[in-house]
Amino acid sequence: MNLHISRNRILTLIALVAFFLLLAYASSNFSPYVLRIMNLSAIYVIFAVTFNLIYGYTGQFSLGHAGFAAVGAYVAALLTMSPDQKVANFFLQPIVPLLANVQLPFLAALVIAGLMTAIFSFVAGWPSFRLRGDYLAIATLGLSEIIRVLLINLQSVTNGALGLKGIPGYTNLFWSWGFAVVTIFVVKRLVDSSYGRALMALRDDDVAAEALGVSLLYHKMLALMLSSFFVGIGGGLLANLISTIDPSVFLFFLSYQIVGITVMGGMASLTGSVVAACLYTVFLELLRPIESPFSIGSLDVPGMPGMRMVLFSALLLLVILFSHRGLFGGREFGWDWILDGFDALRKRLKGSKERTGADSDSEEAS
Amino acid sequence: MSLLQLRHLTKRFDGLTAVDNFSAEVDSGELCALIGPNGAGKTTIFNLITGIYEPSEGHVYFEGKDITAKRPDIIAGLGVARTFQNIRLFEGMDVLGNVLVGRHLRLKADPFSAILRLPNYSREERTMREEAMELLESLELSHLAHEDATSLPYGEQRKLEIARALAVKPKLLLLDEPAAGMNPAEREELMAFVVHILDTFELTIFLIEHQMQVVMGICPRIIVIDYGETIAEGPPDAIQNNPRVIEAYLGVGDYA
Amino acid sequence: MPFQQFLQHLVNAISLGSLYALIAIGYTMVYGILRLINFAHGDLVMVGAYSVFYAAAIFHLPWPLSFPLAILLTGALGVLIERTAYKPLREMPRINLFTSAIAVSFLLENLSIVVFGGRPKAFDRPAFLNANISIGRVRMLSYTPVIIFTGLVLFGGLMYVVHRTKMGMAMRALSRDIETTGLMGINTDRVIMFSFAIGSLLAAVGGILWGIKFPQINPLMGVTPGLKAFIAAVLGGIGNITGAMIGGFLLGLIEIMILAFLPHLAGYRYAFAYAILVLVLLVRPTGIMGEAAREKV
């Protein structure tokens, strides 16, 4: 095996180690409030990066993403909850015997959640991903709605509209950011490979791609299943973070959030997705106070619940209208950019120092 | 035996018969042209060959095998590549990237090997890049390898599209109006390019053109169609003087 | 099932179908001309209903005033959305337009949560619509025939406009080939605005009638009717106005029949609607009345 250790790889490794040391420090020292934001950021990073794989790189506008996250959330929750917790939850109608006594460690539950979501996405995607453009969007939207209705109605499996409460809170920074890093790694590796080129060809011109031997359905399913696997895990992480799932609310906001974050971060830019997901989560929390009554000086402002989402949707609209490529549209930022940036900065600083001495000379020369 | 055989191809679109009982053969190593006025059904025939349309009647045989209405990507895998009338490059990629997509269909490594950069994948990727660069070099396009595909001048874009089709290592290359939108000087250069690749690679080329003079001096055999059916077939001088051909083109402006 | 009960269900189905049809027409008109699925259309239904509510609650306007006012207001909002959020993106890849529609929809929903409050409000049903009447042996409340009648009248009026007026001809031309129509000297901008206006006005009527039929309104009330109306439009053939009408009635019929004959599956009836959608898209995407749009290769 050709061990190609480049400067960039070493830097990435160092950064990762430093990052996880930071997480370890944070776990023991930051307040639960901050920890929750950090965990949520990781989960939204997973959602955004996986959506970007399907939409930004493969060009499939699939609105079923939130539905898949919900599937993963339920699977993971039902696998991590203890039999007692299940009995307590399923008071309207007892849970199906198959699930009643199952309780698995977190990692197993997450992986199974991911696998089941991937399989589910395949079954749902195989017929529907033959559609293109708006038709695909609407079909997947319908799919997401079907999932929602099923979740609300399958009382003995999902506890219906009552949702699930008391899901063990296993998610911590290592789980959430660990999987986030893995997701980013896998997606980036795929995108930078020949398969990634095939996906982007499919996105740019599927007729031409097919004429060059790229099997459209195979590659769409590849992107979909890979993306769904991690979305399912993301859903599971979310369930074990906020400890409750309310099916009616869960899906609705999540669909818009995922699309909004990914579009704002920039299509086909993993950097954009990561940055946008983190910014979104942070700002969502920072702006929470405006939804309760507060005062500016002597002015009393009544609370406006829902205002944060208004700002989010308004921002999304502005981004689409004026900067539809998003923050980082199509560009990635890596070590090269950062180091080149430092070099350029250094040169500028050096240059200005020299120029102050040579100013009078150049003025005379011109 | 001919490389490509088209037998009684007919294609109807809701009452319009675009292709009417069209039969033709193209032999290995040939440079054959399909010409006719606009709307004669030429591109439809290409679409029937490459599996984009399913014929209402008739069959397509390639290397003796029936490939009628197979999926386009499967047909490409069998050795048939094509270009499009309105150049369809991949805008999100550079020149090299576009060409590399043409090599993807031969990739044996599965996606997991690609993600993990296992040795079998890395080796194939390296080979693909080398072959792609070699191809670009032989077509004098290698200096543009890292340019944005869509930033190229029109003539180079056309050559890139052809290069990309060549990356598939096809036995049969279908060129759909390769000289479309070009001025006479560019047209000459492109047709010289087409002849060059015919000689350089082991190829059979079947090309569509609607302007007669483009193919006159270059293609030893020409098939002329109008309203979806063959009206003449033969070497350039025979075609030029064929009264039916002249009639088909009358009023359409420029002809040889 | 006794025949009378069946008739009851049938009447119910037709009245529900009228509502879907009214809303579906707006979707289909916009799609036919701009190839845009106007996500925000369903939310205009909500705006129509809330306008009437606040006109009555705050300004104490009687329904002969509040209804037309609400309809005009919602129509104006529809045009405003077109001008600000859709027009600038017309030259761009369609997916940007689609995302914009999604954003507008989300914005409208959240704005109404903030402004109107998330809790459902009771819609005031005008007395004359609240009377118990019987037609033959079928009993119903008086709003049901009103809904059906209004639907038919509006549909008839729209057919007249589309097939007998110059503006209607322009609309039909645009939905065939927008570029060429523009080159023919028709002010495409004005036709588009007109189409949005009509669609939004009809959505407003749908919203008011919806509020009358189901007198509880909430900020997200437009989501489900909107999606169902869209399914109706696709079922009937997206881009075709007659198709939208047929699709609307058909969907209403299917929904009520499921309720009638398979009551234990009532909760799943939304899923059935979406399943129909996916099926139609897979088997015959152009719907009942539609014509195939072919991409030239």
PDB file of C-alpha atoms in Angstrom, chain A residues 24-155:
ATOM      1  CA  ALA A  24     -13.164  15.924  26.002  1.00  0.00           C
ATOM      2  CA  TYR A  25     -12.477  19.170  27.812  1.00  0.00           C
ATOM      3  CA  ALA A  26     -15.890  20.527  26.867  1.00  0.00           C
ATOM      4  CA  SER A  27     -17.713  17.443  28.080  1.00  0.00           C
ATOM      5  CA  SER A  28     -16.487  17.932  31.601  1.00  0.00           C
ATOM      6  CA  ASN A  29     -16.401  21.698  31.766  1.00  0.00           C
ATOM      7  CA  PHE A  30     -19.087  23.323  29.672  1.00  0.00           C
ATOM      8  CA  SER A  31     -22.623  23.839  30.890  1.00  0.00           C
ATOM      9  CA  PRO A  32     -25.352  21.429  29.729  1.00  0.00           C
ATOM     10  CA  TYR A  33     -26.818  24.311  27.756  1.00  0.00           C
ATOM     11  CA  VAL A  34     -23.677  24.785  25.678  1.00  0.00           C
ATOM     12  CA  LEU A  35     -23.198  21.039  25.351  1.00  0.00           C
ATOM     13  CA  ARG A  36     -26.679  20.688  23.952  1.00  0.00           C
ATOM     14  CA  ILE A  37     -25.910  23.311  21.296  1.00  0.00           C
ATOM     15  CA  MET A  38     -22.700  21.537  20.382  1.00  0.00           C
ATOM     16  CA  ASN A  39     -24.460  18.190  20.085  1.00  0.00           C
ATOM     17  CA  LEU A  40     -27.266  19.685  18.048  1.00  0.00           C
ATOM     18  CA  SER A  41     -24.739  21.294  15.693  1.00  0.00           C
ATOM     19  CA  ALA A  42     -23.148  17.933  15.013  1.00  0.00           C
ATOM     20  CA  ILE A  43     -26.493  16.378  14.232  1.00  0.00           C
ATOM     21  CA  TYR A  44     -27.455  19.170  11.873  1.00  0.00           C
ATOM     22  CA  VAL A  45     -24.061  18.866  10.234  1.00  0.00           C
ATOM     23  CA  ILE A  46     -24.919  15.250   9.478  1.00  0.00           C
ATOM     24  CA  PHE A  47     -28.313  16.264   8.095  1.00  0.00           C
ATOM     25  CA  ALA A  48     -26.903  19.042   5.941  1.00  0.00           C
ATOM     26  CA  VAL A  49     -23.927  17.110   4.601  1.00  0.00           C
ATOM     27  CA  THR A  50     -26.081  14.140   3.640  1.00  0.00           C
ATOM     28  CA  PHE A  51     -28.686  16.334   1.999  1.00  0.00           C
ATOM     29  CA  ASN A  52     -25.930  18.067   0.104  1.00  0.00           C
ATOM     30  CA  LEU A  53     -24.784  14.690  -1.181  1.00  0.00           C
ATOM     31  CA  ILE A  54     -28.185  13.994  -2.660  1.00  0.00           C
ATOM     32  CA  TYR A  55     -28.988  17.470  -3.837  1.00  0.00           C
ATOM     33  CA  GLY A  56     -25.810  19.461  -4.246  1.00  0.00           C
ATOM     34  CA  TYR A  57     -23.719  16.683  -5.739  1.00  0.00           C
ATOM     35  CA  THR A  58     -26.248  14.368  -7.341  1.00  0.00           C
ATOM     36  CA  GLY A  59     -28.826  16.977  -8.243  1.00  0.00           C
ATOM     37  CA  GLN A  60     -31.811  15.108  -6.823  1.00  0.00           C
ATOM     38  CA  PHE A  61     -34.122  17.435  -4.964  1.00  0.00           C
ATOM     39  CA  SER A  62     -35.438  14.882  -2.495  1.00  0.00           C
ATOM     40  CA  LEU A  63     -37.755  16.263   0.142  1.00  0.00           C
ATOM     41  CA  GLY A  64     -37.923  12.922   1.898  1.00  0.00           C
ATOM     42  CA  HIS A  65     -34.795  13.586   3.914  1.00  0.00           C
ATOM     43  CA  ALA A  66     -36.565  14.590   7.113  1.00  0.00           C
ATOM     44  CA  GLY A  67     -38.807  11.544   6.781  1.00  0.00           C
ATOM     45  CA  PHE A  68     -35.751   9.299   6.730  1.00  0.00           C
ATOM     46  CA  ALA A  69     -34.351  11.075   9.769  1.00  0.00           C
ATOM     47  CA  ALA A  70     -37.613  10.335  11.548  1.00  0.00           C
ATOM     48  CA  VAL A  71     -37.380   6.655  10.656  1.00  0.00           C
ATOM     49  CA  GLY A  72     -33.883   6.535  12.102  1.00  0.00           C
ATOM     50  CA  ALA A  73     -35.019   8.391  15.206  1.00  0.00           C
ATOM     51  CA  TYR A  74     -37.812   5.946  15.914  1.00  0.00           C
ATOM     52  CA  VAL A  75     -35.736   2.850  15.260  1.00  0.00           C
ATOM     53  CA  ALA A  76     -32.951   4.030  17.527  1.00  0.00           C
ATOM     54  CA  ALA A  77     -35.364   5.161  20.238  1.00  0.00           C
ATOM     55  CA  LEU A  78     -37.251   1.880  20.257  1.00  0.00           C
ATOM     56  CA  LEU A  79     -33.986  -0.013  20.477  1.00  0.00           C
ATOM     57  CA  THR A  80     -32.464   2.002  23.303  1.00  0.00           C
ATOM     58  CA  MET A  81     -35.524   2.350  25.506  1.00  0.00           C
ATOM     59  CA  SER A  82     -35.844  -0.172  28.314  1.00  0.00           C
ATOM     60  CA  PRO A  83     -38.846  -2.525  28.451  1.00  0.00           C
ATOM     61  CA  ASP A  84     -40.212  -0.559  31.408  1.00  0.00           C
ATOM     62  CA  GLN A  85     -39.993   2.727  29.570  1.00  0.00           C
ATOM     63  CA  LYS A  86     -41.817   1.165  26.667  1.00  0.00           C
ATOM     64  CA  VAL A  87     -44.610  -0.078  28.861  1.00  0.00           C
ATOM     65  CA  ALA A  88     -44.927   3.382  30.359  1.00  0.00           C
ATOM     66  CA  ASN A  89     -45.126   5.009  26.937  1.00  0.00           C
ATOM     67  CA  PHE A  90     -47.401   2.570  25.203  1.00  0.00           C
ATOM     68  CA  PHE A  91     -50.335   2.939  27.561  1.00  0.00           C
ATOM     69  CA  LEU A  92     -52.951   3.417  24.874  1.00  0.00           C
ATOM     70  CA  GLN A  93     -52.030   0.299  23.027  1.00  0.00           C
ATOM     71  CA  PRO A  94     -49.240  -2.044  24.003  1.00  0.00           C
ATOM     72  CA  ILE A  95     -46.170  -2.209  21.841  1.00  0.00           C
ATOM     73  CA  VAL A  96     -45.771  -5.115  19.458  1.00  0.00           C
ATOM     74  CA  PRO A  97     -44.231  -8.068  21.320  1.00  0.00           C
ATOM     75  CA  LEU A  98     -41.273  -8.153  18.959  1.00  0.00           C
ATOM     76  CA  LEU A  99     -40.027  -4.825  20.243  1.00  0.00           C
ATOM     77  CA  ALA A 100     -41.219  -5.064  23.822  1.00  0.00           C
ATOM     78  CA  ASN A 101     -38.103  -6.595  25.298  1.00  0.00           C
ATOM     79  CA  VAL A 102     -35.419  -5.493  22.923  1.00  0.00           C
ATOM     80  CA  GLN A 103     -32.810  -3.213  24.363  1.00  0.00           C
ATOM     81  CA  LEU A 104     -29.475  -2.676  22.702  1.00  0.00           C
ATOM     82  CA  PRO A 105     -26.333  -0.707  23.432  1.00  0.00           C
ATOM     83  CA  PHE A 106     -26.205   2.696  21.787  1.00  0.00           C
ATOM     84  CA  LEU A 107     -23.781   1.916  18.993  1.00  0.00           C
ATOM     85  CA  ALA A 108     -25.728  -1.133  17.882  1.00  0.00           C
ATOM     86  CA  ALA A 109     -28.988   0.788  18.014  1.00  0.00           C
ATOM     87  CA  LEU A 110     -27.547   3.592  15.897  1.00  0.00           C
ATOM     88  CA  VAL A 111     -26.039   1.304  13.302  1.00  0.00           C
ATOM     89  CA  ILE A 112     -29.267  -0.656  13.004  1.00  0.00           C
ATOM     90  CA  ALA A 113     -31.176   2.617  12.726  1.00  0.00           C
ATOM     91  CA  GLY A 114     -28.874   3.635   9.899  1.00  0.00           C
ATOM     92  CA  LEU A 115     -29.193   0.314   8.112  1.00  0.00           C
ATOM     93  CA  MET A 116     -32.960   0.233   8.395  1.00  0.00           C
ATOM     94  CA  THR A 117     -33.203   3.767   7.097  1.00  0.00           C
ATOM     95  CA  ALA A 118     -30.951   2.894   4.187  1.00  0.00           C
ATOM     96  CA  ILE A 119     -33.052  -0.151   3.327  1.00  0.00           C
ATOM     97  CA  PHE A 120     -36.224   1.866   3.670  1.00  0.00           C
ATOM     98  CA  SER A 121     -34.848   4.592   1.435  1.00  0.00           C
ATOM     99  CA  PHE A 122     -33.979   1.992  -1.160  1.00  0.00           C
ATOM    100  CA  VAL A 123     -37.479   0.549  -1.171  1.00  0.00           C
ATOM    101  CA  ALA A 124     -39.010   3.996  -1.392  1.00  0.00           C
ATOM    102  CA  GLY A 125     -36.409   5.396  -3.747  1.00  0.00           C
ATOM    103  CA  TRP A 126     -36.226   2.603  -6.275  1.00  0.00           C
ATOM    104  CA  PRO A 127     -39.551   3.491  -7.886  1.00  0.00           C
ATOM    105  CA  SER A 128     -39.592   7.198  -7.153  1.00  0.00           C
ATOM    106  CA  PHE A 129     -36.065   8.239  -8.102  1.00  0.00           C
ATOM    107  CA  ARG A 130     -36.779   7.489 -11.727  1.00  0.00           C
ATOM    108  CA  LEU A 131     -38.639  10.797 -11.683  1.00  0.00           C
ATOM    109  CA  ARG A 132     -36.803  14.023 -12.317  1.00  0.00           C
ATOM    110  CA  GLY A 133     -36.932  17.626 -11.250  1.00  0.00           C
ATOM    111  CA  ASP A 134     -40.118  18.900  -9.645  1.00  0.00           C
ATOM    112  CA  TYR A 135     -41.810  15.543 -10.047  1.00  0.00           C
ATOM    113  CA  LEU A 136     -39.167  13.962  -7.851  1.00  0.00           C
ATOM    114  CA  ALA A 137     -39.509  16.764  -5.321  1.00  0.00           C
ATOM    115  CA  ILE A 138     -43.236  16.298  -5.045  1.00  0.00           C
ATOM    116  CA  ALA A 139     -43.052  12.521  -4.992  1.00  0.00           C
ATOM    117  CA  THR A 140     -40.516  12.598  -2.172  1.00  0.00           C
ATOM    118  CA  LEU A 141     -42.593  15.178  -0.370  1.00  0.00           C
ATOM    119  CA  GLY A 142     -45.523  12.798  -0.647  1.00  0.00           C
ATOM    120  CA  LEU A 143     -43.240  10.096   0.656  1.00  0.00           C
ATOM    121  CA  SER A 144     -42.311  12.183   3.670  1.00  0.00           C
ATOM    122  CA  GLU A 145     -45.974  12.789   4.358  1.00  0.00           C
ATOM    123  CA  ILE A 146     -46.766   9.081   4.047  1.00  0.00           C
ATOM    124  CA  ILE A 147     -44.041   8.408   6.607  1.00  0.00           C
ATOM    125  CA  ARG A 148     -45.551  11.011   8.894  1.00  0.00           C
ATOM    126  CA  VAL A 149     -49.027   9.537   8.608  1.00  0.00           C
ATOM    127  CA  LEU A 150     -47.707   6.030   9.190  1.00  0.00           C
ATOM    128  CA  LEU A 151     -45.791   7.147  12.259  1.00  0.00           C
ATOM    129  CA  ILE A 152     -48.889   8.814  13.667  1.00  0.00           C
ATOM    130  CA  ASN A 153     -51.136   5.853  12.983  1.00  0.00           C
ATOM    131  CA  LEU A 154     -49.111   2.737  13.711  1.00  0.00           C
ATOM    132  CA  GLN A 155     -50.058   2.884  17.357  1.00  0.00           C
TER     133      GLN A 155
END
